[in-house]
Tab-separated table of C-alpha atoms and ligand atoms in Angstrom:
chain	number	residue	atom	x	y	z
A	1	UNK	CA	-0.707	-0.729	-30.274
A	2	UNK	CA	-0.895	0.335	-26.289
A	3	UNK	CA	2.399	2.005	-25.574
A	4	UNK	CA	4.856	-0.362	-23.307
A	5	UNK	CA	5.419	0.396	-19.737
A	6	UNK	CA	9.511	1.446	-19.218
A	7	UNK	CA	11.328	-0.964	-16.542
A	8	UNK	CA	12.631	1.220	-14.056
A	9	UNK	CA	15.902	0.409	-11.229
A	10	UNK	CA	14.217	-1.717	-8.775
A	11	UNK	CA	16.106	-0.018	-6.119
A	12	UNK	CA	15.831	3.215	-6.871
A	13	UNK	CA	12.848	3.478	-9.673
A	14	UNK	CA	14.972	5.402	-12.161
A	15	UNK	CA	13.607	4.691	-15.660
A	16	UNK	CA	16.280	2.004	-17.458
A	17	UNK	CA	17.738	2.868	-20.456
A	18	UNK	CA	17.931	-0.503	-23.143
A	19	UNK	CA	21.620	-1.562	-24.264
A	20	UNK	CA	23.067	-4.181	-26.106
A	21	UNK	CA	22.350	-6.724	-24.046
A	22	UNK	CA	21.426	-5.446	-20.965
A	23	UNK	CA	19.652	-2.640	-19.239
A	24	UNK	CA	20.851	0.328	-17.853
A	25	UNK	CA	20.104	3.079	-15.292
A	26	UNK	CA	21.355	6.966	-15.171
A	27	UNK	CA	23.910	6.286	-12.288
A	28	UNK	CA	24.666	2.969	-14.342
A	29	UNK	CA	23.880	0.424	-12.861
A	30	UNK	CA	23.445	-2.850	-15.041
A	31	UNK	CA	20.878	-5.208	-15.533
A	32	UNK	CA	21.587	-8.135	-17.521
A	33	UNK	CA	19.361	-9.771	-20.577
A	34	UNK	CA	19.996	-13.396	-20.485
A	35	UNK	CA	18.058	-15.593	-22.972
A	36	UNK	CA	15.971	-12.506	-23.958
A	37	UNK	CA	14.794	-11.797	-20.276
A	38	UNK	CA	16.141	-9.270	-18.361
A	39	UNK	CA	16.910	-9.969	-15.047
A	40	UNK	CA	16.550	-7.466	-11.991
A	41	UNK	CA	17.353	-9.702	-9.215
A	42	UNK	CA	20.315	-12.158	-8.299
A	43	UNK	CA	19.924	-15.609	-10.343
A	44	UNK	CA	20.999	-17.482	-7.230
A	45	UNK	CA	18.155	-16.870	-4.162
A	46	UNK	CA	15.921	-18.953	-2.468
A	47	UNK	CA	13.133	-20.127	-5.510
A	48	UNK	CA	15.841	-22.221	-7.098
A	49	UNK	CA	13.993	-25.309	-6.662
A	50	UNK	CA	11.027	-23.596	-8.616
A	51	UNK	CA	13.296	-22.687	-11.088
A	52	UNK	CA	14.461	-26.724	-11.427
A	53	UNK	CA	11.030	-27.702	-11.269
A	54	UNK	CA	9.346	-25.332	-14.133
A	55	UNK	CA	12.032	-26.219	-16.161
A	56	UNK	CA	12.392	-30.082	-15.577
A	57	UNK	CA	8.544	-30.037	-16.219
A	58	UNK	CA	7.874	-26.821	-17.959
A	59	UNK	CA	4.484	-27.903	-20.376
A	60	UNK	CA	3.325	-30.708	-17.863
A	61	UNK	CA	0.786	-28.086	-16.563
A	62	UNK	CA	0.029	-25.886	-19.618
A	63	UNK	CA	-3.315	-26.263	-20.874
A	64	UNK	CA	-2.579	-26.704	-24.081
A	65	UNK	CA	-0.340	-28.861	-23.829
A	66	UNK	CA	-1.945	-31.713	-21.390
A	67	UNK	CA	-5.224	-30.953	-23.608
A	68	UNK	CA	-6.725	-29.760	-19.979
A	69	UNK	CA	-8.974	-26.598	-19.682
A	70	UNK	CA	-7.931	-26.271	-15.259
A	71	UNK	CA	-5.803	-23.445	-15.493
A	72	UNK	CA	-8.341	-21.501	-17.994
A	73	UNK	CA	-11.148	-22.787	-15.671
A	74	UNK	CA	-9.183	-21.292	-12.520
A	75	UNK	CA	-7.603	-18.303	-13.855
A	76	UNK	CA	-11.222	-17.185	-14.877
A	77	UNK	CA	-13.051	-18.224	-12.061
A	78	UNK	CA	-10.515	-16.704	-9.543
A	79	UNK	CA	-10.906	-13.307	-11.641
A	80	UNK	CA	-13.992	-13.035	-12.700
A	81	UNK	CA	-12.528	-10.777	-15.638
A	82	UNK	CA	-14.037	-10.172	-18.781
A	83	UNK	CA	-11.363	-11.132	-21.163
A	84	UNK	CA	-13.308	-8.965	-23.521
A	85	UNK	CA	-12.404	-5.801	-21.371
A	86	UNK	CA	-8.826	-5.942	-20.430
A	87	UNK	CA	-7.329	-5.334	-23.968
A	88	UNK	CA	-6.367	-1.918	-23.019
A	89	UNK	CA	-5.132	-2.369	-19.668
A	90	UNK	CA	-1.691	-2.642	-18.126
A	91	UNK	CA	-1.532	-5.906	-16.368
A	92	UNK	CA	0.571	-7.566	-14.216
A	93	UNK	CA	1.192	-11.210	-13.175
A	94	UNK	CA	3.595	-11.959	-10.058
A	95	UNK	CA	5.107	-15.640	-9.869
A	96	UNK	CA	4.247	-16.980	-13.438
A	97	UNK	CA	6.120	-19.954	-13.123
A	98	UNK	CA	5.943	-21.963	-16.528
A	99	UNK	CA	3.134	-19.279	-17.568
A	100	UNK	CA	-0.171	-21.426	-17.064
A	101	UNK	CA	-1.761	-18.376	-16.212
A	102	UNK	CA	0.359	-16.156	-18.795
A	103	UNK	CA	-0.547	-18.505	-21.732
A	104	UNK	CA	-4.662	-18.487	-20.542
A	105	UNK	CA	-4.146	-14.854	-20.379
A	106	UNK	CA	-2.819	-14.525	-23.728
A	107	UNK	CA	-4.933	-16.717	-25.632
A	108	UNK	CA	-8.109	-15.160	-24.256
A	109	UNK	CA	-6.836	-11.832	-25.040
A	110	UNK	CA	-5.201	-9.387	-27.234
A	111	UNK	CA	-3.279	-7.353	-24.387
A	112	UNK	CA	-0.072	-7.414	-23.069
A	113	UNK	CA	1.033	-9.083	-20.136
A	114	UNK	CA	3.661	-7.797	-17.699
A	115	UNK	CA	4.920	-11.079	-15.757
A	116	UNK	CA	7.644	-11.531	-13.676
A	117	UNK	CA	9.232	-14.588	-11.081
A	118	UNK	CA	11.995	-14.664	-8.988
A	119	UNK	CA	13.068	-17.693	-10.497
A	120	UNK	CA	14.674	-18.946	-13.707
A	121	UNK	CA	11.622	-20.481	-14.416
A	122	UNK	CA	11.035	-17.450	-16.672
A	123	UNK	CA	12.814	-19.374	-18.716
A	124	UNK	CA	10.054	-22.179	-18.999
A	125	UNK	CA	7.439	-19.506	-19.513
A	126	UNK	CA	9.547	-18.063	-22.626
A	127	UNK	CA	9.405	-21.698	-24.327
A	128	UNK	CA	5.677	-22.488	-23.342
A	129	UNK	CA	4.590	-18.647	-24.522
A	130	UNK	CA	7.054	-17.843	-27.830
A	131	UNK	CA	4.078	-17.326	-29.867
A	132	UNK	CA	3.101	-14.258	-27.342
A	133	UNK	CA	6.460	-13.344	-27.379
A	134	UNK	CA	4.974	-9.603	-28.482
A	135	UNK	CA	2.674	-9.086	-26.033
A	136	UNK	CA	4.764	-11.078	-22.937
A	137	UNK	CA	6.787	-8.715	-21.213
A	138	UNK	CA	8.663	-11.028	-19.097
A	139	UNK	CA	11.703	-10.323	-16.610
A	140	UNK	CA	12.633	-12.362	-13.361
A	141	UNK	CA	12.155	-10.012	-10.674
A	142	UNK	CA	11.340	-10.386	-7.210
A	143	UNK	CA	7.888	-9.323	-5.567
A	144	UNK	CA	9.866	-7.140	-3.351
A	145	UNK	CA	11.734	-5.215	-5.990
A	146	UNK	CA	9.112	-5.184	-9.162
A	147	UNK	CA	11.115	-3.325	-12.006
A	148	UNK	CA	7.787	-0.617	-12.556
A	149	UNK	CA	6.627	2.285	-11.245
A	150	UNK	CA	4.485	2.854	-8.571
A	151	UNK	CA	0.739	2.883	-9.255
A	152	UNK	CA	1.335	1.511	-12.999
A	153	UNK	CA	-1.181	-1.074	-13.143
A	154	UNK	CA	-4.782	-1.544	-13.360
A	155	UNK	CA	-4.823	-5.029	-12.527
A	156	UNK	CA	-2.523	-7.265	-10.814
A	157	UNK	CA	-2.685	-11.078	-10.199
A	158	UNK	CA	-0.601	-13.469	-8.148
A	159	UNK	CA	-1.439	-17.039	-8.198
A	160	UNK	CA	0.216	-19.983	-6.268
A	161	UNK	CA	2.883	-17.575	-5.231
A	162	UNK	CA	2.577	-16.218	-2.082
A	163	UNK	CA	2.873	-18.686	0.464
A	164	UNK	CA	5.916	-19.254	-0.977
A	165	UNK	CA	7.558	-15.820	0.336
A	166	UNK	CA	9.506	-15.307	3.095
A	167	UNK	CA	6.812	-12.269	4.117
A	168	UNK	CA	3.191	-12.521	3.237
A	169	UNK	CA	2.314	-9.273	4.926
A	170	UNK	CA	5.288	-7.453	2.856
A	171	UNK	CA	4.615	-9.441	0.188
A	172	UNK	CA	0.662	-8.157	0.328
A	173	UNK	CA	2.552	-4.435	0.978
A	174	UNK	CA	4.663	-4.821	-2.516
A	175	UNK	CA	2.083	-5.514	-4.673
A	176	UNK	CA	-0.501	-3.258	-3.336
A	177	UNK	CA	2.673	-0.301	-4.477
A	178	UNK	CA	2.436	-1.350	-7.786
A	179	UNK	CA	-1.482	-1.139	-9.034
A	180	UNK	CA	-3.206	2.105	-9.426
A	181	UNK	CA	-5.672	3.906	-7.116
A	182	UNK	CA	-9.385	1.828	-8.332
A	183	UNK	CA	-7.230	-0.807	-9.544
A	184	UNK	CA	-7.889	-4.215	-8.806
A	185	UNK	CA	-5.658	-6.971	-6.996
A	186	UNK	CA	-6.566	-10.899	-7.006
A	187	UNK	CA	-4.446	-13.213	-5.069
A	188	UNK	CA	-4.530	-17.325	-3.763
A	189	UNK	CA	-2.851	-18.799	-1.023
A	190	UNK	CA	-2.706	-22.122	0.512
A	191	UNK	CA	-5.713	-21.024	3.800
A	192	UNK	CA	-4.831	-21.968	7.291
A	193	UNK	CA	-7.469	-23.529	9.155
A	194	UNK	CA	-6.381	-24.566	12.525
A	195	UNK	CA	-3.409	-27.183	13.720
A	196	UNK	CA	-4.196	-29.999	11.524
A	197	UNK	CA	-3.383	-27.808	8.252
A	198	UNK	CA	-0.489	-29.094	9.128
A	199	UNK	CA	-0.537	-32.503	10.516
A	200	UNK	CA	0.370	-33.403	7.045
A	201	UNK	CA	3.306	-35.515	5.734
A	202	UNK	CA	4.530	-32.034	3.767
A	203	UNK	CA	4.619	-29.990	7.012
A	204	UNK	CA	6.575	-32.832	8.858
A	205	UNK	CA	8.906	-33.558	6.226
A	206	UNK	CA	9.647	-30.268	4.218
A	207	UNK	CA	12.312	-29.024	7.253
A	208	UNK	CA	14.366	-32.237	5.967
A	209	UNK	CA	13.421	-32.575	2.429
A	210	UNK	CA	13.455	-28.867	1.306
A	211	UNK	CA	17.567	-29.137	2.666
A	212	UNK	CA	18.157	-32.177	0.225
A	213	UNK	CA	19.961	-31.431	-2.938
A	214	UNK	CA	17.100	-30.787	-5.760
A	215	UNK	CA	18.199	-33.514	-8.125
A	216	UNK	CA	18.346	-36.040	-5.370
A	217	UNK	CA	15.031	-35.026	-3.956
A	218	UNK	CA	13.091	-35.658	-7.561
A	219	UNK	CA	14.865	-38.832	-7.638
A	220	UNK	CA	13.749	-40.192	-4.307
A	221	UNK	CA	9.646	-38.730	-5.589
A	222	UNK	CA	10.151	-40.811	-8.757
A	223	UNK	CA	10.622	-43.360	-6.900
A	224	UNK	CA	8.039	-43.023	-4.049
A	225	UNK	CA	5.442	-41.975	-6.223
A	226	UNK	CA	3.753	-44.578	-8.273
A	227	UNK	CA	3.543	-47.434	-4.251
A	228	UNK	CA	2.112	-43.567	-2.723
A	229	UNK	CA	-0.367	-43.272	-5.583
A	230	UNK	CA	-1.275	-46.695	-5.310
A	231	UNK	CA	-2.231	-46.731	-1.248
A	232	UNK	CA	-3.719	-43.066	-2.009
A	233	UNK	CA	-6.635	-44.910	-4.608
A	234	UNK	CA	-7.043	-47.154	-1.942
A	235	UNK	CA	-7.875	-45.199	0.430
A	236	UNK	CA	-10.074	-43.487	-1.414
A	237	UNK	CA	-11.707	-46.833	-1.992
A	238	UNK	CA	-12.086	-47.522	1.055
A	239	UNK	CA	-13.321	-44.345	2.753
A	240	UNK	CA	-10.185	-43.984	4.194
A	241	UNK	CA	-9.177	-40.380	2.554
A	242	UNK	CA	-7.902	-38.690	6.322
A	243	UNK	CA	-4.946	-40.541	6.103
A	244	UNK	CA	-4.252	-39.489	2.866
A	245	UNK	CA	-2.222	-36.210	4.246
A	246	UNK	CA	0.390	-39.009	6.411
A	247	UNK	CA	1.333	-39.968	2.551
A	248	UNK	CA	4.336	-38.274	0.797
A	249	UNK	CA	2.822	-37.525	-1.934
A	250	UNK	CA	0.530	-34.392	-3.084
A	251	UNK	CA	-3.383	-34.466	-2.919
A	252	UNK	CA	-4.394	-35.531	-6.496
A	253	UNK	CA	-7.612	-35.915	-6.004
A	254	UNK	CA	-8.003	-32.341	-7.593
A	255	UNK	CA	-6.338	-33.463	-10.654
A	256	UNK	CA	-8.436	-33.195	-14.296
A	257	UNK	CA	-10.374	-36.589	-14.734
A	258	UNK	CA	-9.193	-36.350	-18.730
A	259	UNK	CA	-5.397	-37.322	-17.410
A	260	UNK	CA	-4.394	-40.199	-19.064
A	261	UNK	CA	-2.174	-42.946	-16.112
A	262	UNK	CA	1.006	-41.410	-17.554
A	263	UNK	CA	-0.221	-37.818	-17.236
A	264	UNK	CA	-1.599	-38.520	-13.782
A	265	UNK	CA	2.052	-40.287	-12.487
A	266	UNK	CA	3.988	-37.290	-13.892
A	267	UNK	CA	1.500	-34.411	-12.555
A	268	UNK	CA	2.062	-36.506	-9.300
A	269	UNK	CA	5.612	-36.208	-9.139
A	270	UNK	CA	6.058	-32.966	-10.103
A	271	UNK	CA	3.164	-31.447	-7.390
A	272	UNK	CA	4.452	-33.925	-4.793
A	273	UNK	CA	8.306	-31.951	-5.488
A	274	UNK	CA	6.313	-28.851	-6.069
A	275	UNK	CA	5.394	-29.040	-2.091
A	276	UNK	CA	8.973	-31.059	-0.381
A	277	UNK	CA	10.986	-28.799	-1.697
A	278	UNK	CA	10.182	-25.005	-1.551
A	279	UNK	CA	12.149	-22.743	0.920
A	280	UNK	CA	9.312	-21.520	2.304
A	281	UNK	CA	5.470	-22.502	2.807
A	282	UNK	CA	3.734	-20.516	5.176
A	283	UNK	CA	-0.705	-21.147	4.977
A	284	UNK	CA	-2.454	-17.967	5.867
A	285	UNK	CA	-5.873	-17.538	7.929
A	286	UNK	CA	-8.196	-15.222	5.592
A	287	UNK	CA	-9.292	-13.194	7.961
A	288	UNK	CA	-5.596	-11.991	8.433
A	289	UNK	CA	-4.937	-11.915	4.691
A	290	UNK	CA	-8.176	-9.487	4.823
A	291	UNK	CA	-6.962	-7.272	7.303
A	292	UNK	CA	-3.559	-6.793	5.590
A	293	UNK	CA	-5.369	-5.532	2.287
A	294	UNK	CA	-6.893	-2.995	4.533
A	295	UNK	CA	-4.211	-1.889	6.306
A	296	UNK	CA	-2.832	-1.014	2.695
A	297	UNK	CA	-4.953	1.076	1.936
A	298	UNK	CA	-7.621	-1.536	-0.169
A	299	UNK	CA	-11.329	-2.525	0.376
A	300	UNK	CA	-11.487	-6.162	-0.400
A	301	UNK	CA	-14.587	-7.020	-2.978
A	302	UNK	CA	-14.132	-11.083	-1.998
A	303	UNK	CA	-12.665	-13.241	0.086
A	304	UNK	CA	-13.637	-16.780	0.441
A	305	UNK	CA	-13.618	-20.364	-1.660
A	306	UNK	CA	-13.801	-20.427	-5.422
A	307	UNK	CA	-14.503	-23.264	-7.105
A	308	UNK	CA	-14.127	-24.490	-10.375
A	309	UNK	CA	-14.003	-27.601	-12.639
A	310	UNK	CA	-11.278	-29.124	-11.282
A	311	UNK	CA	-10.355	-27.567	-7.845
A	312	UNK	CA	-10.873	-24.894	-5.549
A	313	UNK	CA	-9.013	-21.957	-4.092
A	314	UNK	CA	-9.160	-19.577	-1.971
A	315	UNK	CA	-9.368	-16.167	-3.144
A	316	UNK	CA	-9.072	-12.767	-2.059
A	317	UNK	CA	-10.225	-9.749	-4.639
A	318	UNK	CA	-9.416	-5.775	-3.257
A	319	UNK	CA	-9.198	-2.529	-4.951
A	320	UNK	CA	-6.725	0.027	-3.872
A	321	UNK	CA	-9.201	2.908	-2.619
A	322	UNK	CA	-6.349	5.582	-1.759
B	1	SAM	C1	3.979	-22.762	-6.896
B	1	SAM	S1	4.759	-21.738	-8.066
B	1	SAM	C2	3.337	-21.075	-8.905
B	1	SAM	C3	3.658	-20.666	-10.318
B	1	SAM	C4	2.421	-20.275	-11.149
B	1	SAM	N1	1.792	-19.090	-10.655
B	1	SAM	C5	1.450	-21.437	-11.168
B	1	SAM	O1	0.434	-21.376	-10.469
B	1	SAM	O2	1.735	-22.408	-11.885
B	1	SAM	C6	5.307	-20.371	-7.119
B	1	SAM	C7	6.137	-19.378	-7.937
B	1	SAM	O3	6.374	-18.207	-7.143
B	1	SAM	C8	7.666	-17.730	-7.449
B	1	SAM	N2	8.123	-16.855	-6.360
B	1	SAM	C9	8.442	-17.202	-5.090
B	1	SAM	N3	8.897	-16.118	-4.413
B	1	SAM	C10	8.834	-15.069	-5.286
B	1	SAM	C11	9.180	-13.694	-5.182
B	1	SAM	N4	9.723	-13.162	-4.079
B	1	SAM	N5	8.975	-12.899	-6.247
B	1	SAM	C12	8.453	-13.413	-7.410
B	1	SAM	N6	8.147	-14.719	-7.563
B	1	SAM	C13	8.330	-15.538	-6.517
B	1	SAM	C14	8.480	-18.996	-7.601
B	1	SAM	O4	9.683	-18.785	-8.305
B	1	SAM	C15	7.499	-19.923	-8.322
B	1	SAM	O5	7.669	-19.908	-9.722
């Protein structure tokens, strides 16, 4: 069995020392276990409308679960790891959310996973991934305060996460910290491709609706969503699929074709909330995303579209060279 990485302070990397109940560092400061996570950051920040949403609809997106193969599809295609050849490996997963990614991970695996979020949707990821519980080394952490050493991994991924932080180029900065020289990052963001990224219903609205309470927000999408669905098919129909971004509702067409109607309505709602609400949603260009690998000291390998059955994404793959 490959020996566990320690946590270590966030602030001030000493290595933590396990209590009952919580964990603690030489010049004692405490770190709480709740729910059998520990938890290095302050419950209450900016994600908490991820953390409603992963655990309001914490299996809708797990593979096995919607009987879907698009987060194994993505996960692998994004990668391009050999599942065979990672058993031995320390690796790390930033943003996990309800643990698509952790549970493809796992099941294609026998190695352990570090994975951390800034939100409580840890939580989610705990349910949807007991049967790892072993190998899942879970904690809600933030990016900018990862509870490991420096240079501790070999490979790090971060999926769906970082447009959703207040600093992409820190962001970029923090992660770089944590894998070791030769080591291998892959990351997705949303791309930025000129003004009309966002001449789109989400960029006009999300000022407002990201400032409504979270509760009343998922009402008002349960409501919108099935009429917005409707007009979306027809414009599809009809060749009329640029106006689909003036609809309040999320893109679907990326969704798996094995959905059944009821699937399809709830993926709806909960990707439509998924982009209203966040605190934060800031589309890169690639080019700059590039250049901030390499000012960190990283040769990027890719960067570009991947696609898979189901979707796309774009991708950027780097290895730290010093
Ligand atoms: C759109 S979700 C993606 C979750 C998962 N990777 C997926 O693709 O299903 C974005 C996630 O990033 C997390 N996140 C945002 N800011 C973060 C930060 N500073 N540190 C760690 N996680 C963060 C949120 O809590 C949320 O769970």
């Amino acid at each position: 069995m490959k020996k566990i990485l320690p946590y270590v302070c966030p602030v001030n990397g000493d290595e933590l020392i396990l209590n009952k109940g919580y964990y603690r560092s030489p010049s004692n400061k405490k770190y709480k276990i709740k729910k059998n996570i520990p938890r290095f950051c302050s419950e209450d920040n900016y994600t908490e409308s991820f953390g409603f949403q992963w655990n309001k609809f914490d299996n809708t997106q797990i593979d096995s679960f919607s009987n879907t193969d698009l987060s194994y599809n993505r996960f692998w295609a994004e990668t391009k790891w050999d599942p065979k050849r990672l058993d031995d490996l320390n690796i790390l997963e930033i943003g996990s959310g309800a643990g698509r990614f952790s549970e493809v991970f796992l099941n294609s695996t026998s190695a352990n996973l570090y994975s951390i979020d800034y939100s409580a949707a840890v939580e989610a990821n705990l349910r949807n991934n007991k049967r790892f519980k072993s190998r899942l080394i879970l904690s809600q952490a933030s990016i900018y305060q990862i509870p490991f050493k420096n240079n501790s991994f070999d490979k790090i991924f971060c999926f769906g996460v970082l447009q959703h932080t207040p600093s992409f180029s820190e962001s970029i900065s923090a992660i770089v910290s944590k894998v070791k020289v030769n080591g291998e990052i892959v990351i997705d963001f949303y791309p930025y491709k000129g003004f009309y990224t966002k001449l789109n219903a989400k960029y006009i609205l999300r000022p407002i609706t990201k400032r409504i309470s979270k509760k009343f927000l998922l009402f008002l999408i349960k409501k919108s969503v099935p009429l917005s669905l409707f007009i979306f098919d027809i414009f599809e129909k009809i060749k009329l699929g640029f106006l689909i971004r003036f609809l309040p509702i999320t893109d679907v067409r990326g969704f798996p074709k094995e959905l059944n109607n009821k699937q399809r309505v709830e993926w709806a709602i909960m990707d439509t909330f998924d982009a209203f609400s966040p605190e934060f949603d800031n589309p890169q260009r690639l080019n700059k995303v590039i250049k901030m690998f390499e000012e960190n000291c990283c040769k990027v390998t890719f960067g570009g579209l991947v696609k898979f059955k189901g979707g796309s994404a774009v991708v950027i793959r780097a290895v730290k060279i010093s």
